[in-house]
Short mmCIF file of C-alpha atoms in Angstrom, two decimals:
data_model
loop_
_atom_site.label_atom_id
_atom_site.label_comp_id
_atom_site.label_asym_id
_atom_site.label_seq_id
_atom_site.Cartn_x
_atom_site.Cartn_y
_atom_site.Cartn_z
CA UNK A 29 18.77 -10.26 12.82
CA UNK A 30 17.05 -8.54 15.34
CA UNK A 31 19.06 -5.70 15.69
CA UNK A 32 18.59 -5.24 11.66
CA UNK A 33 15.16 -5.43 12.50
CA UNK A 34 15.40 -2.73 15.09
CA UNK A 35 17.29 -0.30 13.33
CA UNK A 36 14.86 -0.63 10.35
CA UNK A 37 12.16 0.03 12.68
CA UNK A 38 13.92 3.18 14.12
CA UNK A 39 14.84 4.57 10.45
CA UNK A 40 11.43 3.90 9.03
CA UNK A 41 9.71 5.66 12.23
CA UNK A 42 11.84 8.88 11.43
CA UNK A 43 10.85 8.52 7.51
CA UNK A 44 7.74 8.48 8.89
CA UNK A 45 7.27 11.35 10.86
CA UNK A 46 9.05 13.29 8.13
CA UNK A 47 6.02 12.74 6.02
CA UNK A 48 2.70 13.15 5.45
CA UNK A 49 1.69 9.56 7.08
CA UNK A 50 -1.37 10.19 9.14
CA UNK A 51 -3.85 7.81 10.98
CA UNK A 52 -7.26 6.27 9.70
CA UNK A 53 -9.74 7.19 12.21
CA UNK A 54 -11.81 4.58 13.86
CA UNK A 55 -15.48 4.61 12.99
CA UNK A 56 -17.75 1.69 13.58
CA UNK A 57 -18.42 -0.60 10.85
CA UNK A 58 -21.77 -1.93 9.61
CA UNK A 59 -21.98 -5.55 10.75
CA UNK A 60 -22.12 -6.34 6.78
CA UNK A 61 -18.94 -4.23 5.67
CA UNK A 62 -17.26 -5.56 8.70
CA UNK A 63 -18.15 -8.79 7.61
CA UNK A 64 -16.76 -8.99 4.04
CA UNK A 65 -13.67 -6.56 4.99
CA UNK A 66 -12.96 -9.57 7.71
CA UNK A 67 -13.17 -11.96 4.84
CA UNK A 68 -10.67 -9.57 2.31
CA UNK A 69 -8.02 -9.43 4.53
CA UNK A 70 -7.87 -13.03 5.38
CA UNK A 71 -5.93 -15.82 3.10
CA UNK A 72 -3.03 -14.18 2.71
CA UNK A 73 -1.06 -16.87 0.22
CA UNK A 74 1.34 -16.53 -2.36
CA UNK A 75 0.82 -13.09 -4.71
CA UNK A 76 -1.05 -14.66 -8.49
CA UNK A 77 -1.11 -11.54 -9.92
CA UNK A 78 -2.79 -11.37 -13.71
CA UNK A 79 -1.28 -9.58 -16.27
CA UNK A 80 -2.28 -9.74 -20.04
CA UNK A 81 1.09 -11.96 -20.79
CA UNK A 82 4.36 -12.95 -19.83
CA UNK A 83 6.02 -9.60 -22.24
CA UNK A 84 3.39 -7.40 -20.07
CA UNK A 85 4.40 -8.89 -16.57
CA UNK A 86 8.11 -8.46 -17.50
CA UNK A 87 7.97 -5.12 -19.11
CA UNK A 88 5.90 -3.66 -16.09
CA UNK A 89 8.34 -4.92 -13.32
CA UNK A 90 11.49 -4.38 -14.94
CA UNK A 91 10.00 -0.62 -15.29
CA UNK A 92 8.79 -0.26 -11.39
CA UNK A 93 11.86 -1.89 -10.11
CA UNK A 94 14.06 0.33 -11.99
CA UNK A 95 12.35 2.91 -10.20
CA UNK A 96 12.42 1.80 -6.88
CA UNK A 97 16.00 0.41 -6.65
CA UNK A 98 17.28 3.55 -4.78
CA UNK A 99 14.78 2.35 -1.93
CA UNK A 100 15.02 -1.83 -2.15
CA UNK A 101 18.21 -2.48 -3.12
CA UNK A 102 17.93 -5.92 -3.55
CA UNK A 103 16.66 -6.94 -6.83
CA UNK A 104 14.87 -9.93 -5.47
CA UNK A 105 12.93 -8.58 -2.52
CA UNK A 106 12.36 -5.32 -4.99
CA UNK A 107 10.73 -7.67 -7.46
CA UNK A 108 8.89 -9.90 -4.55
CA UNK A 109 7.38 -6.47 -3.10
CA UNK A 110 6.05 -5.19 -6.53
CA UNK A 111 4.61 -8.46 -7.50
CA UNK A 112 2.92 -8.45 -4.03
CA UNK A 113 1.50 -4.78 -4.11
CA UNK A 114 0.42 -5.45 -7.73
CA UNK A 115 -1.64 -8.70 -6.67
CA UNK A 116 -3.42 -7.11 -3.94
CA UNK A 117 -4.18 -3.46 -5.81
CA UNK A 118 -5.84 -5.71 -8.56
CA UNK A 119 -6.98 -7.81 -5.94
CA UNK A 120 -9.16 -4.87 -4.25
CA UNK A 121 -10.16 -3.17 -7.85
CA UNK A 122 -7.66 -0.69 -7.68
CA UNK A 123 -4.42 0.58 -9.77
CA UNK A 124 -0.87 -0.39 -8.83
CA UNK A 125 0.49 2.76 -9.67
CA UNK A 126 -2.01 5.01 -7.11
CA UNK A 127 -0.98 1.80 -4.37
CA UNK A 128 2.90 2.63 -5.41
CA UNK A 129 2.04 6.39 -4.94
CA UNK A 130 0.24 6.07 -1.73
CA UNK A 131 3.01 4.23 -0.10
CA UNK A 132 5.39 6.60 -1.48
CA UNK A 133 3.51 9.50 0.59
CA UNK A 134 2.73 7.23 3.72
CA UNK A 135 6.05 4.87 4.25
CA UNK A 136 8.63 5.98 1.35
CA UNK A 137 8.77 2.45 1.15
CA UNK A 138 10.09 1.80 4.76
CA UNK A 139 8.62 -1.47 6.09
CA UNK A 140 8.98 -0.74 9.60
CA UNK A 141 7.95 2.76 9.75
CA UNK A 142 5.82 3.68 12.47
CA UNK A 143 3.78 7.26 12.63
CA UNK A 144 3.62 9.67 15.36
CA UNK A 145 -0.05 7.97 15.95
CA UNK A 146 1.48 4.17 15.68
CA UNK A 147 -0.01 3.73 11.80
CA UNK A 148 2.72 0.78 10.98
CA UNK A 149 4.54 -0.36 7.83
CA UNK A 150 4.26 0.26 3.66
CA UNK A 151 0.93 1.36 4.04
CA UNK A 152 0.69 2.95 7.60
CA UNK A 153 -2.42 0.58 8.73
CA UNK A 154 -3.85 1.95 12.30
CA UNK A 155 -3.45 -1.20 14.84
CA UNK A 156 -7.13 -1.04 15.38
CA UNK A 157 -8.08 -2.72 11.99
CA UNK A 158 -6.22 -5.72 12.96
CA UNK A 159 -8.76 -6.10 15.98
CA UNK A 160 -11.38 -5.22 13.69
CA UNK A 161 -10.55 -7.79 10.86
CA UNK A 162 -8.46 -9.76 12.17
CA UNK A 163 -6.43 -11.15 15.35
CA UNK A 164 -5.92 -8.47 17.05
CA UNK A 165 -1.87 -8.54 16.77
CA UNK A 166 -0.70 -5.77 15.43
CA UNK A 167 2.76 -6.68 15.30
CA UNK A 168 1.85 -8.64 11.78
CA UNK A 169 1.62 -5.32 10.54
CA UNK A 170 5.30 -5.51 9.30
CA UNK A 171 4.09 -7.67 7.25
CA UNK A 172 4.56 -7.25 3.62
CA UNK A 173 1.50 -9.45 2.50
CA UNK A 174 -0.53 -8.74 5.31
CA UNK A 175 0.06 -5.00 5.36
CA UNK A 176 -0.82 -4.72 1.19
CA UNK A 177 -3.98 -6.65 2.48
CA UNK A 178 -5.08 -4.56 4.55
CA UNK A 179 -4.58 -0.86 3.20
CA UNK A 180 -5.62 -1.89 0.16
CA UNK A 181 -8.84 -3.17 1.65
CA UNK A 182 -9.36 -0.56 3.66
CA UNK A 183 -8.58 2.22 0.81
CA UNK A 184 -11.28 -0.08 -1.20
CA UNK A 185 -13.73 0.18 1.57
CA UNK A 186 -13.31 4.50 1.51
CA UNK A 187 -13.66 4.46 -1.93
CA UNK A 188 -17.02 2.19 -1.65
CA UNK A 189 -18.05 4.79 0.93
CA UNK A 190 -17.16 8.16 -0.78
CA UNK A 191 -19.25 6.57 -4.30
CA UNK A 192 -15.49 6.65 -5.89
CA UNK A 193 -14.97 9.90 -4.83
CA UNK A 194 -10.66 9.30 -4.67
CA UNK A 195 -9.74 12.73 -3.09
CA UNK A 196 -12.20 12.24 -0.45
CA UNK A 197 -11.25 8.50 0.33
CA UNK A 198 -7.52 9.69 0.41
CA UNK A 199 -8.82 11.73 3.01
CA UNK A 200 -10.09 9.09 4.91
CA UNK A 201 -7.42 7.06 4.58
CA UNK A 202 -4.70 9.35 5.98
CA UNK A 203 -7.49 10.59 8.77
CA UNK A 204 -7.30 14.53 7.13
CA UNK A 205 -10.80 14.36 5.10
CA UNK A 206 -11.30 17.82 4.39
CA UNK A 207 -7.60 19.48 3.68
CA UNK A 208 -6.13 18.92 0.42
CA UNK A 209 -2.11 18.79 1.18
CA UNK A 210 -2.42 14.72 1.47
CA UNK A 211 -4.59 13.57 -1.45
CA UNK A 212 -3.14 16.37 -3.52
CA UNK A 213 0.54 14.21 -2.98
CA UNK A 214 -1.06 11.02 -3.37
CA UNK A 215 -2.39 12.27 -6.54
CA UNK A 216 1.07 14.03 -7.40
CA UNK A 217 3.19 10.40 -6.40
CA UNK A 218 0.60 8.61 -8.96
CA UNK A 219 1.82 10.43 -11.75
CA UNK A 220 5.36 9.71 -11.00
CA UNK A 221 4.67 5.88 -11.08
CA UNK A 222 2.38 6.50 -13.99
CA UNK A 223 3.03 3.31 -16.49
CA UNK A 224 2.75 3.25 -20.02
CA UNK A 225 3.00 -0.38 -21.57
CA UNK A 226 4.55 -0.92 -24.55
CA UNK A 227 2.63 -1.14 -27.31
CA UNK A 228 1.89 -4.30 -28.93
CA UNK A 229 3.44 -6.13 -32.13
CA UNK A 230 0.06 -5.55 -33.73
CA UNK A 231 0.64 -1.84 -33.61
CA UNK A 232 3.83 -1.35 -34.29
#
C-alpha cells in the first residue's frame, strides 16, 4: 500500500510540473478573514451535497463521471470524488464545473501531485494554509475532503477579495496575478466540463 502510495506521489509530481500548477502566495490575513476561513475548512464530514432531485443528482454524475473515467478508473472512487468536489464548490458559493476545471489545470486529477513549489494534491493547496487554518500538517493535504476544503475556501476567499473579479482571483490562486496564460485555461477547462441538465418533464 505504501509503495502504491509512493508511486502515485511520484506520477502526480511529474503531472504536475508538466502543468500550469503554480503556488498561492502567502499574504497575511486580517484577524477576521483568518478567523472565518479557520472555521470553513474545519468539519470535514461526509459530502451532503443538494441537488434539485434524485433525476438531477443522477443525471449530473453519470455525465461528469463519464468524463473523467480515463483519469479515475474506478467507478466508485470516480463517483465518491465528484460527489465530494460538488459538496464543497456549493459549499463555498461556487460552480462545480469551474472547481472540475481548476483541478483539471492544477492536478489533472492526480491526488498526490506535488508542484515544483510543494502546492500538494487535486487542488495544489500551498502547505502554509494548513498552518494558517488549520494544524499545521501538511501531509493531510492528500486528502480528498480536506484538500476540496481548502482550495475551495481559499479560491472563495480571492474571489471575496478581487469583488468577484474571477480572472483576477485565478490569478491569485495559482500565485501569477497579472499574466493571463493560467486563468485563460481555467476559463478554457470550464467550458469543457460545462453541464447542461436535462430539461424537465414540464418542458418537454
Amino acid at each position: 500500500m505504501q509503495r502504491r502510495a509512493f508511486v502515485g506521489l511520484l506520477l502526480g509530481s511529474v503531472a504536475a510540473s508538466r502543468s500550469l500548477a503554480g503556488a498561492q502566495q502567502y499574504e497575511p490575513l486580517a484577524a477576521g478573514v483568518q478567523a472565518a476561513m479557520h472555521a470553513a475548512v474545519a468539519d470535514i464530514g461526509a459530502p451532503q451535497p443538494r441537488f434539485a432531485s434524485d433525476a438531477a443528482r443522477t443525471h449530473w454524475l453519470a455525465a461528469m463521471s463519464e468524463r473523467l473515467a480515463a483519469r479515475l478508473g474506478d467507478q466508485a472512487e470516480r463517483h465518491d470524488f465528484l460527489l465530494r468536489a460538488y459538496y464543497e464548490a456549493q459549499r463555498a458559493g461556487l460552480d462545480p464545473q469551474l472547481v472540475l476545471g481548476l483541478i483539471h489545470v492544477e492536478s489533472a486529477f492526480r491526488r498526490y501531485a506535488i508542484s515544483s513549489a510543494g502546492a500538494r494534491g487535486y487542488m495544489q493547496v500551498m502547505p502554509f494554509w494548513t498552518r494558517l487554518l488549520g494544524d499545521g500538517d501538511a501531509g493531510q493535504l492528500f486528502d480528498t475532503s480536506i484538500n476540496l476544503r481548502y482550495g475551495c475556501t481559499i479560491l472563495r476567499h480571492y474571489l471575496d477579495r478581487e469583488a468577484g473579479v474571477l480572472f483576477r482571483a485565478l490569478g491569485r490562486y495559482n500565485g501569477s496575478l497579472g499574466r493571463p496564460e493560467y486563468p485563460n485555461a481555467v476559463l478554457s477547462a470550464w467550458k469543457r466540463w460545462a453541464y447542461t441538465p436535462p430539461p424537465s418533464p414540464a418542458t418537454r
